PDB file of N, CA and C in Angstrom:
ATOM      1  N   ALA A   1      16.081   1.852  14.564  1.00 47.00           N
ATOM      2  CA  ALA A   1      16.034   2.623  15.793  1.00 47.00           C
ATOM      3  C   ALA A   1      14.618   2.716  16.324  1.00 47.00           C
ATOM      4  N   MET A   2      13.658   2.900  15.415  1.00 54.00           N
ATOM      5  CA  MET A   2      12.286   3.085  15.873  1.00 54.00           C
ATOM      6  C   MET A   2      11.719   1.833  16.526  1.00 54.00           C
ATOM      7  N   ALA A   3      12.085   0.670  16.046  1.00 55.00           N
ATOM      8  CA  ALA A   3      11.546  -0.562  16.600  1.00 55.00           C
ATOM      9  C   ALA A   3      12.020  -0.786  18.031  1.00 55.00           C
ATOM     10  N   LYS A   4      13.064  -0.096  18.441  1.00 84.00           N
ATOM     11  CA  LYS A   4      13.653  -0.320  19.750  1.00 84.00           C
ATOM     12  C   LYS A   4      13.284   0.740  20.777  1.00 84.00           C
ATOM     13  N   VAL A   5      12.472   1.723  20.422  1.00 85.00           N
ATOM     14  CA  VAL A   5      12.187   2.798  21.377  1.00 85.00           C
ATOM     15  C   VAL A   5      11.519   2.279  22.639  1.00 85.00           C
ATOM     16  N   GLU A   6      10.750   1.231  22.528  1.00 86.00           N
ATOM     17  CA  GLU A   6      10.070   0.728  23.725  1.00 86.00           C
ATOM     18  C   GLU A   6      11.041   0.126  24.728  1.00 86.00           C
ATOM     19  N   HIS A   7      12.269  -0.145  24.302  1.00 88.00           N
ATOM     20  CA  HIS A   7      13.272  -0.722  25.200  1.00 88.00           C
ATOM     21  C   HIS A   7      14.108   0.338  25.917  1.00 88.00           C
ATOM     22  N   LEU A   8      13.950   1.605  25.544  1.00 88.00           N
ATOM     23  CA  LEU A   8      14.730   2.676  26.159  1.00 88.00           C
ATOM     24  C   LEU A   8      14.027   3.234  27.394  1.00 88.00           C
ATOM     25  N   ASP A   9      14.805   3.713  28.358  1.00 88.00           N
ATOM     26  CA  ASP A   9      14.195   4.371  29.509  1.00 88.00           C
ATOM     27  C   ASP A   9      13.804   5.800  29.111  1.00 88.00           C
ATOM     28  N   ASP A  10      13.033   6.452  29.959  1.00 86.00           N
ATOM     29  CA  ASP A  10      12.515   7.789  29.641  1.00 86.00           C
ATOM     30  C   ASP A  10      13.631   8.789  29.343  1.00 86.00           C
ATOM     31  N   GLU A  11      14.700   8.752  30.116  1.00 87.00           N
ATOM     32  CA  GLU A  11      15.799   9.698  29.906  1.00 87.00           C
ATOM     33  C   GLU A  11      16.458   9.484  28.542  1.00 87.00           C
ATOM     34  N   SER A  12      16.665   8.235  28.179  1.00 87.00           N
ATOM     35  CA  SER A  12      17.261   7.937  26.875  1.00 87.00           C
ATOM     36  C   SER A  12      16.340   8.365  25.740  1.00 87.00           C
ATOM     37  N   LEU A  13      15.046   8.205  25.935  1.00 86.00           N
ATOM     38  CA  LEU A  13      14.097   8.654  24.920  1.00 86.00           C
ATOM     39  C   LEU A  13      14.162  10.167  24.745  1.00 86.00           C
ATOM     40  N   ARG A  14      14.225  10.879  25.847  1.00 82.00           N
ATOM     41  CA  ARG A  14      14.330  12.346  25.760  1.00 82.00           C
ATOM     42  C   ARG A  14      15.619  12.751  25.042  1.00 82.00           C
ATOM     43  N   ASP A  15      16.704  12.049  25.328  1.00 83.00           N
ATOM     44  CA  ASP A  15      17.976  12.334  24.660  1.00 83.00           C
ATOM     45  C   ASP A  15      17.872  12.081  23.156  1.00 83.00           C
ATOM     46  N   ALA A  16      17.157  11.048  22.769  1.00 81.00           N
ATOM     47  CA  ALA A  16      17.018  10.699  21.351  1.00 81.00           C
ATOM     48  C   ALA A  16      16.288  11.779  20.562  1.00 81.00           C
ATOM     49  N   MET A  17      15.499  12.581  21.236  1.00 77.00           N
ATOM     50  CA  MET A  17      14.743  13.634  20.544  1.00 77.00           C
ATOM     51  C   MET A  17      15.651  14.758  20.062  1.00 77.00           C
ATOM     52  N   THR A  18      16.805  14.920  20.646  1.00 75.00           N
ATOM     53  CA  THR A  18      17.632  16.076  20.320  1.00 75.00           C
ATOM     54  C   THR A  18      18.980  15.716  19.716  1.00 75.00           C
ATOM     55  N   SER A  19      19.228  14.457  19.448  1.00 68.00           N
ATOM     56  CA  SER A  19      20.591  14.082  19.086  1.00 68.00           C
ATOM     57  C   SER A  19      20.827  13.820  17.608  1.00 68.00           C
ATOM     58  N   ILE A  20      19.844  14.002  16.745  1.00 80.00           N
ATOM     59  CA  ILE A  20      20.040  13.645  15.346  1.00 80.00           C
ATOM     60  C   ILE A  20      20.543  14.827  14.515  1.00 80.00           C
ATOM     61  N   MET A  21      19.767  15.884  14.415  1.00 85.00           N
ATOM     62  CA  MET A  21      20.182  17.047  13.630  1.00 85.00           C
ATOM     63  C   MET A  21      20.757  18.094  14.574  1.00 85.00           C
ATOM     64  N   THR A  22      21.988  18.501  14.298  1.00 88.00           N
ATOM     65  CA  THR A  22      22.625  19.508  15.139  1.00 88.00           C
ATOM     66  C   THR A  22      22.084  20.900  14.793  1.00 88.00           C
ATOM     67  N   LYS A  23      22.316  21.842  15.691  1.00 89.00           N
ATOM     68  CA  LYS A  23      21.896  23.222  15.420  1.00 89.00           C
ATOM     69  C   LYS A  23      22.636  23.784  14.208  1.00 89.00           C
ATOM     70  N   LYS A  24      23.891  23.409  14.066  1.00 95.00           N
ATOM     71  CA  LYS A  24      24.678  23.864  12.915  1.00 95.00           C
ATOM     72  C   LYS A  24      24.065  23.350  11.611  1.00 95.00           C
ATOM     73  N   GLN A  25      23.667  22.080  11.602  1.00 94.00           N
ATOM     74  CA  GLN A  25      23.029  21.517  10.415  1.00 94.00           C
ATOM     75  C   GLN A  25      21.701  22.209  10.124  1.00 94.00           C
ATOM     76  N   ALA A  26      20.924  22.473  11.163  1.00 92.00           N
ATOM     77  CA  ALA A  26      19.630  23.134  10.984  1.00 92.00           C
ATOM     78  C   ALA A  26      19.810  24.539  10.417  1.00 92.00           C
ATOM     79  N   LYS A  27      20.809  25.268  10.920  1.00 96.00           N
ATOM     80  CA  LYS A  27      21.077  26.614  10.410  1.00 96.00           C
ATOM     81  C   LYS A  27      21.516  26.564   8.950  1.00 96.00           C
ATOM     82  N   ARG A  28      22.350  25.591   8.610  1.00 97.00           N
ATOM     83  CA  ARG A  28      22.821  25.461   7.236  1.00 97.00           C
ATOM     84  C   ARG A  28      21.659  25.106   6.305  1.00 97.00           C
ATOM     85  N   LEU A  29      20.783  24.209   6.737  1.00 97.00           N
ATOM     86  CA  LEU A  29      19.614  23.850   5.931  1.00 97.00           C
ATOM     87  C   LEU A  29      18.731  25.065   5.699  1.00 97.00           C
ATOM     88  N   ALA A  30      18.505  25.850   6.731  1.00 97.00           N
ATOM     89  CA  ALA A  30      17.692  27.061   6.587  1.00 97.00           C
ATOM     90  C   ALA A  30      18.340  28.021   5.586  1.00 97.00           C
ATOM     91  N   ALA A  31      19.654  28.189   5.675  1.00 97.00           N
ATOM     92  CA  ALA A  31      20.360  29.085   4.755  1.00 97.00           C
ATOM     93  C   ALA A  31      20.243  28.586   3.318  1.00 97.00           C
ATOM     94  N   LEU A  32      20.390  27.290   3.129  1.00 98.00           N
ATOM     95  CA  LEU A  32      20.257  26.730   1.785  1.00 98.00           C
ATOM     96  C   LEU A  32      18.829  26.876   1.257  1.00 98.00           C
ATOM     97  N   ASN A  33      17.854  26.690   2.132  1.00 97.00           N
ATOM     98  CA  ASN A  33      16.453  26.854   1.708  1.00 97.00           C
ATOM     99  C   ASN A  33      16.176  28.280   1.261  1.00 97.00           C
ATOM    100  N   TYR A  34      16.669  29.257   2.016  1.00 97.00           N
ATOM    101  CA  TYR A  34      16.488  30.662   1.635  1.00 97.00           C
ATOM    102  C   TYR A  34      17.194  30.961   0.314  1.00 97.00           C
ATOM    103  N   LYS A  35      18.409  30.464   0.186  1.00 97.00           N
ATOM    104  CA  LYS A  35      19.165  30.710  -1.039  1.00 97.00           C
ATOM    105  C   LYS A  35      18.476  30.066  -2.237  1.00 97.00           C
ATOM    106  N   ALA A  36      17.917  28.880  -2.040  1.00 96.00           N
ATOM    107  CA  ALA A  36      17.215  28.189  -3.126  1.00 96.00           C
ATOM    108  C   ALA A  36      16.041  29.024  -3.623  1.00 96.00           C
ATOM    109  N   GLN A  37      15.344  29.683  -2.716  1.00 96.00           N
ATOM    110  CA  GLN A  37      14.205  30.521  -3.093  1.00 96.00           C
ATOM    111  C   GLN A  37      14.656  31.818  -3.751  1.00 96.00           C
ATOM    112  N   ASP A  38      15.743  32.392  -3.254  1.00 95.00           N
ATOM    113  CA  ASP A  38      16.193  33.700  -3.725  1.00 95.00           C
ATOM    114  C   ASP A  38      16.941  33.639  -5.051  1.00 95.00           C
ATOM    115  N   GLU A  39      17.915  32.745  -5.144  1.00 96.00           N
ATOM    116  CA  GLU A  39      18.777  32.764  -6.326  1.00 96.00           C
ATOM    117  C   GLU A  39      19.072  31.399  -6.911  1.00 96.00           C
ATOM    118  N   GLY A  40      18.625  30.353  -6.263  1.00 95.00           N
ATOM    119  CA  GLY A  40      18.907  29.006  -6.731  1.00 95.00           C
ATOM    120  C   GLY A  40      20.185  28.460  -6.125  1.00 95.00           C
ATOM    121  N   LEU A  41      20.361  27.160  -6.257  1.00 97.00           N
ATOM    122  CA  LEU A  41      21.500  26.476  -5.666  1.00 97.00           C
ATOM    123  C   LEU A  41      22.372  25.851  -6.744  1.00 97.00           C
ATOM    124  N   SER A  42      23.653  25.756  -6.448  1.00 97.00           N
ATOM    125  CA  SER A  42      24.564  25.019  -7.325  1.00 97.00           C
ATOM    126  C   SER A  42      24.262  23.523  -7.152  1.00 97.00           C
ATOM    127  N   VAL A  43      24.834  22.713  -8.003  1.00 97.00           N
ATOM    128  CA  VAL A  43      24.649  21.262  -7.907  1.00 97.00           C
ATOM    129  C   VAL A  43      25.139  20.760  -6.553  1.00 97.00           C
ATOM    130  N   GLU A  44      26.278  21.278  -6.106  1.00 97.00           N
ATOM    131  CA  GLU A  44      26.834  20.849  -4.811  1.00 97.00           C
ATOM    132  C   GLU A  44      25.933  21.271  -3.653  1.00 97.00           C
ATOM    133  N   GLU A  45      25.419  22.491  -3.731  1.00 97.00           N
ATOM    134  CA  GLU A  45      24.528  22.974  -2.667  1.00 97.00           C
ATOM    135  C   GLU A  45      23.225  22.190  -2.656  1.00 97.00           C
ATOM    136  N   LYS A  46      22.713  21.861  -3.830  1.00 97.00           N
ATOM    137  CA  LYS A  46      21.472  21.072  -3.908  1.00 97.00           C
ATOM    138  C   LYS A  46      21.685  19.698  -3.276  1.00 97.00           C
ATOM    139  N   SER A  47      22.835  19.101  -3.542  1.00 98.00           N
ATOM    140  CA  SER A  47      23.162  17.805  -2.958  1.00 98.00           C
ATOM    141  C   SER A  47      23.266  17.910  -1.431  1.00 98.00           C
ATOM    142  N   GLU A  48      23.918  18.975  -0.958  1.00 98.00           N
ATOM    143  CA  GLU A  48      24.034  19.197   0.487  1.00 98.00           C
ATOM    144  C   GLU A  48      22.653  19.397   1.108  1.00 98.00           C
ATOM    145  N   GLN A  49      21.811  20.176   0.433  1.00 98.00           N
ATOM    146  CA  GLN A  49      20.453  20.416   0.923  1.00 98.00           C
ATOM    147  C   GLN A  49      19.679  19.101   1.023  1.00 98.00           C
ATOM    148  N   GLU A  50      19.783  18.263   0.004  1.00 98.00           N
ATOM    149  CA  GLU A  50      19.079  16.978   0.020  1.00 98.00           C
ATOM    150  C   GLU A  50      19.562  16.093   1.163  1.00 98.00           C
ATOM    151  N   GLY A  51      20.867  16.090   1.409  1.00 97.00           N
ATOM    152  CA  GLY A  51      21.401  15.316   2.528  1.00 97.00           C
ATOM    153  C   GLY A  51      20.893  15.822   3.869  1.00 97.00           C
ATOM    154  N   LEU A  52      20.865  17.137   4.018  1.00 97.00           N
ATOM    155  CA  LEU A  52      20.358  17.721   5.260  1.00 97.00           C
ATOM    156  C   LEU A  52      18.863  17.488   5.419  1.00 97.00           C
ATOM    157  N   LEU A  53      18.129  17.505   4.311  1.00 96.00           N
ATOM    158  CA  LEU A  53      16.695  17.210   4.381  1.00 96.00           C
ATOM    159  C   LEU A  53      16.465  15.771   4.829  1.00 96.00           C
ATOM    160  N   HIS A  54      17.328  14.864   4.398  1.00 95.00           N
ATOM    161  CA  HIS A  54      17.221  13.477   4.839  1.00 95.00           C
ATOM    162  C   HIS A  54      17.428  13.377   6.356  1.00 95.00           C
ATOM    163  N   VAL A  55      18.441  14.081   6.856  1.00 93.00           N
ATOM    164  CA  VAL A  55      18.698  14.093   8.303  1.00 93.00           C
ATOM    165  C   VAL A  55      17.498  14.685   9.046  1.00 93.00           C
ATOM    166  N   TYR A  56      16.948  15.786   8.512  1.00 92.00           N
ATOM    167  CA  TYR A  56      15.778  16.428   9.125  1.00 92.00           C
ATOM    168  C   TYR A  56      14.596  15.475   9.158  1.00 92.00           C
ATOM    169  N   ASP A  57      14.312  14.828   8.020  1.00 93.00           N
ATOM    170  CA  ASP A  57      13.189  13.890   7.962  1.00 93.00           C
ATOM    171  C   ASP A  57      13.361  12.754   8.959  1.00 93.00           C
ATOM    172  N   LYS A  58      14.570  12.220   9.025  1.00 90.00           N
ATOM    173  CA  LYS A  58      14.851  11.140   9.973  1.00 90.00           C
ATOM    174  C   LYS A  58      14.635  11.612  11.406  1.00 90.00           C
ATOM    175  N   SER A  59      15.080  12.835  11.696  1.00 87.00           N
ATOM    176  CA  SER A  59      14.919  13.350  13.057  1.00 87.00           C
ATOM    177  C   SER A  59      13.444  13.509  13.412  1.00 87.00           C
ATOM    178  N   MET A  60      12.623  13.904  12.449  1.00 88.00           N
ATOM    179  CA  MET A  60      11.189  14.062  12.710  1.00 88.00           C
ATOM    180  C   MET A  60      10.523  12.705  12.958  1.00 88.00           C
ATOM    181  N   VAL A  61      10.928  11.688  12.222  1.00 89.00           N
ATOM    182  CA  VAL A  61      10.376  10.342  12.424  1.00 89.00           C
ATOM    183  C   VAL A  61      10.760   9.819  13.807  1.00 89.00           C
ATOM    184  N   VAL A  62      12.016  10.009  14.176  1.00 87.00           N
ATOM    185  CA  VAL A  62      12.474   9.554  15.494  1.00 87.00           C
ATOM    186  C   VAL A  62      11.743  10.314  16.596  1.00 87.00           C
ATOM    187  N   ARG A  63      11.633  11.643  16.447  1.00 87.00           N
ATOM    188  CA  ARG A  63      10.915  12.439  17.463  1.00 87.00           C
ATOM    189  C   ARG A  63       9.479  11.959  17.627  1.00 87.00           C
ATOM    190  N   ALA A  64       8.818  11.682  16.513  1.00 88.00           N
ATOM    191  CA  ALA A  64       7.426  11.215  16.584  1.00 88.00           C
ATOM    192  C   ALA A  64       7.336   9.871  17.302  1.00 88.00           C
ATOM    193  N   ALA A  65       8.234   8.966  16.982  1.00 90.00           N
ATOM    194  CA  ALA A  65       8.233   7.654  17.636  1.00 90.00           C
ATOM    195  C   ALA A  65       8.508   7.781  19.126  1.00 90.00           C
ATOM    196  N   VAL A  66       9.455   8.639  19.475  1.00 89.00           N
ATOM    197  CA  VAL A  66       9.808   8.851  20.877  1.00 89.00           C
ATOM    198  C   VAL A  66       8.630   9.469  21.627  1.00 89.00           C
ATOM    199  N   MET A  67       8.013  10.485  21.045  1.00 89.00           N
ATOM    200  CA  MET A  67       6.877  11.127  21.726  1.00 89.00           C
ATOM    201  C   MET A  67       5.713  10.161  21.873  1.00 89.00           C
ATOM    202  N   ALA A  68       5.485   9.318  20.876  1.00 90.00           N
ATOM    203  CA  ALA A  68       4.408   8.325  20.984  1.00 90.00           C
ATOM    204  C   ALA A  68       4.694   7.349  22.122  1.00 90.00           C
ATOM    205  N   GLU A  69       5.941   6.912  22.228  1.00 91.00           N
ATOM    206  CA  GLU A  69       6.306   5.976  23.302  1.00 91.00           C
ATOM    207  C   GLU A  69       6.181   6.638  24.670  1.00 91.00           C
ATOM    208  N   LEU A  70       6.659   7.866  24.793  1.00 90.00           N
ATOM    209  CA  LEU A  70       6.536   8.568  26.081  1.00 90.00           C
ATOM    210  C   LEU A  70       5.067   8.787  26.439  1.00 90.00           C
ATOM    211  N   HIS A  71       4.263   9.127  25.442  1.00 90.00           N
ATOM    212  CA  HIS A  71       2.823   9.316  25.693  1.00 90.00           C
ATOM    213  C   HIS A  71       2.198   8.011  26.192  1.00 90.00           C
ATOM    214  N   LYS A  72       2.577   6.883  25.586  1.00 92.00           N
ATOM    215  CA  LYS A  72       2.068   5.580  26.048  1.00 92.00           C
ATOM    216  C   LYS A  72       2.433   5.334  27.500  1.00 92.00           C
ATOM    217  N   ARG A  73       3.562   5.888  27.934  1.00 91.00           N
ATOM    218  CA  ARG A  73       4.024   5.716  29.318  1.00 91.00           C
ATOM    219  C   ARG A  73       3.406   6.732  30.271  1.00 91.00           C
ATOM    220  N   GLY A  74       2.553   7.592  29.747  1.00 91.00           N
ATOM    221  CA  GLY A  74       1.873   8.555  30.600  1.00 91.00           C
ATOM    222  C   GLY A  74       2.601   9.873  30.777  1.00 91.00           C
ATOM    223  N   VAL A  75       3.646  10.110  29.998  1.00 86.00           N
ATOM    224  CA  VAL A  75       4.395  11.368  30.084  1.00 86.00           C
ATOM    225  C   VAL A  75       3.651  12.442  29.318  1.00 86.00           C
ATOM    226  N   ASN A  76       3.578  13.644  29.891  1.00 86.00           N
ATOM    227  CA  ASN A  76       2.966  14.769  29.198  1.00 86.00           C
ATOM    228  C   ASN A  76       3.952  15.250  28.140  1.00 86.00           C
ATOM    229  N   VAL A  77       3.694  14.933  26.876  1.00 84.00           N
ATOM    230  CA  VAL A  77       4.645  15.257  25.811  1.00 84.00           C
ATOM    231  C   VAL A  77       4.514  16.697  25.317  1.00 84.00           C
ATOM    232  N   ALA A  78       3.498  17.412  25.767  1.00 84.00           N
ATOM    233  CA  ALA A  78       3.333  18.809  25.327  1.00 84.00           C
ATOM    234  C   ALA A  78       4.554  19.645  25.682  1.00 84.00           C
ATOM    235  N   GLU A  79       5.173  19.371  26.819  1.00 78.00           N
ATOM    236  CA  GLU A  79       6.357  20.121  27.238  1.00 78.00           C
ATOM    237  C   GLU A  79       7.577  19.811  26.366  1.00 78.00           C
ATOM    238  N   LEU A  80       7.562  18.690  25.662  1.00 74.00           N
ATOM    239  CA  LEU A  80       8.700  18.272  24.857  1.00 74.00           C
ATOM    240  C   LEU A  80       8.664  18.845  23.438  1.00 74.00           C
ATOM    241  N   ILE A  81       7.530  19.339  23.006  1.00 74.00           N
ATOM    242  CA  ILE A  81       7.390  19.803  21.635  1.00 74.00           C
ATOM    243  C   ILE A  81       8.329  20.954  21.329  1.00 74.00           C
ATOM    244  N   ALA A  82       8.629  21.787  22.297  1.00 65.00           N
ATOM    245  CA  ALA A  82       9.491  22.950  22.072  1.00 65.00           C
ATOM    246  C   ALA A  82      10.968  22.573  21.965  1.00 65.00           C
ATOM    247  N   LEU A  83      11.335  21.353  22.254  1.00 57.00           N
ATOM    248  CA  LEU A  83      12.756  20.952  22.195  1.00 57.00           C
ATOM    249  C   LEU A  83      13.275  20.979  20.780  1.00 57.00           C
TER     250      LEU A  83
END
């Protein structure tokens, strides 16, 4: 996906910044992180947390690539950071 960002138009790039990790997944990851600190996680919860962390990491890599491409195109990416 990252190798192809230069082929996307600006609107598609903006869409790519928000389409990987859902809000539901982010909330679940936060809940698992808190539980891990407070009382620990079961094997199943740890596995779920690791899967969600993978999705989160991937979303951060994609966001960085997208913002770099938009910046190269002269777009002010500061407004996009809050997305």
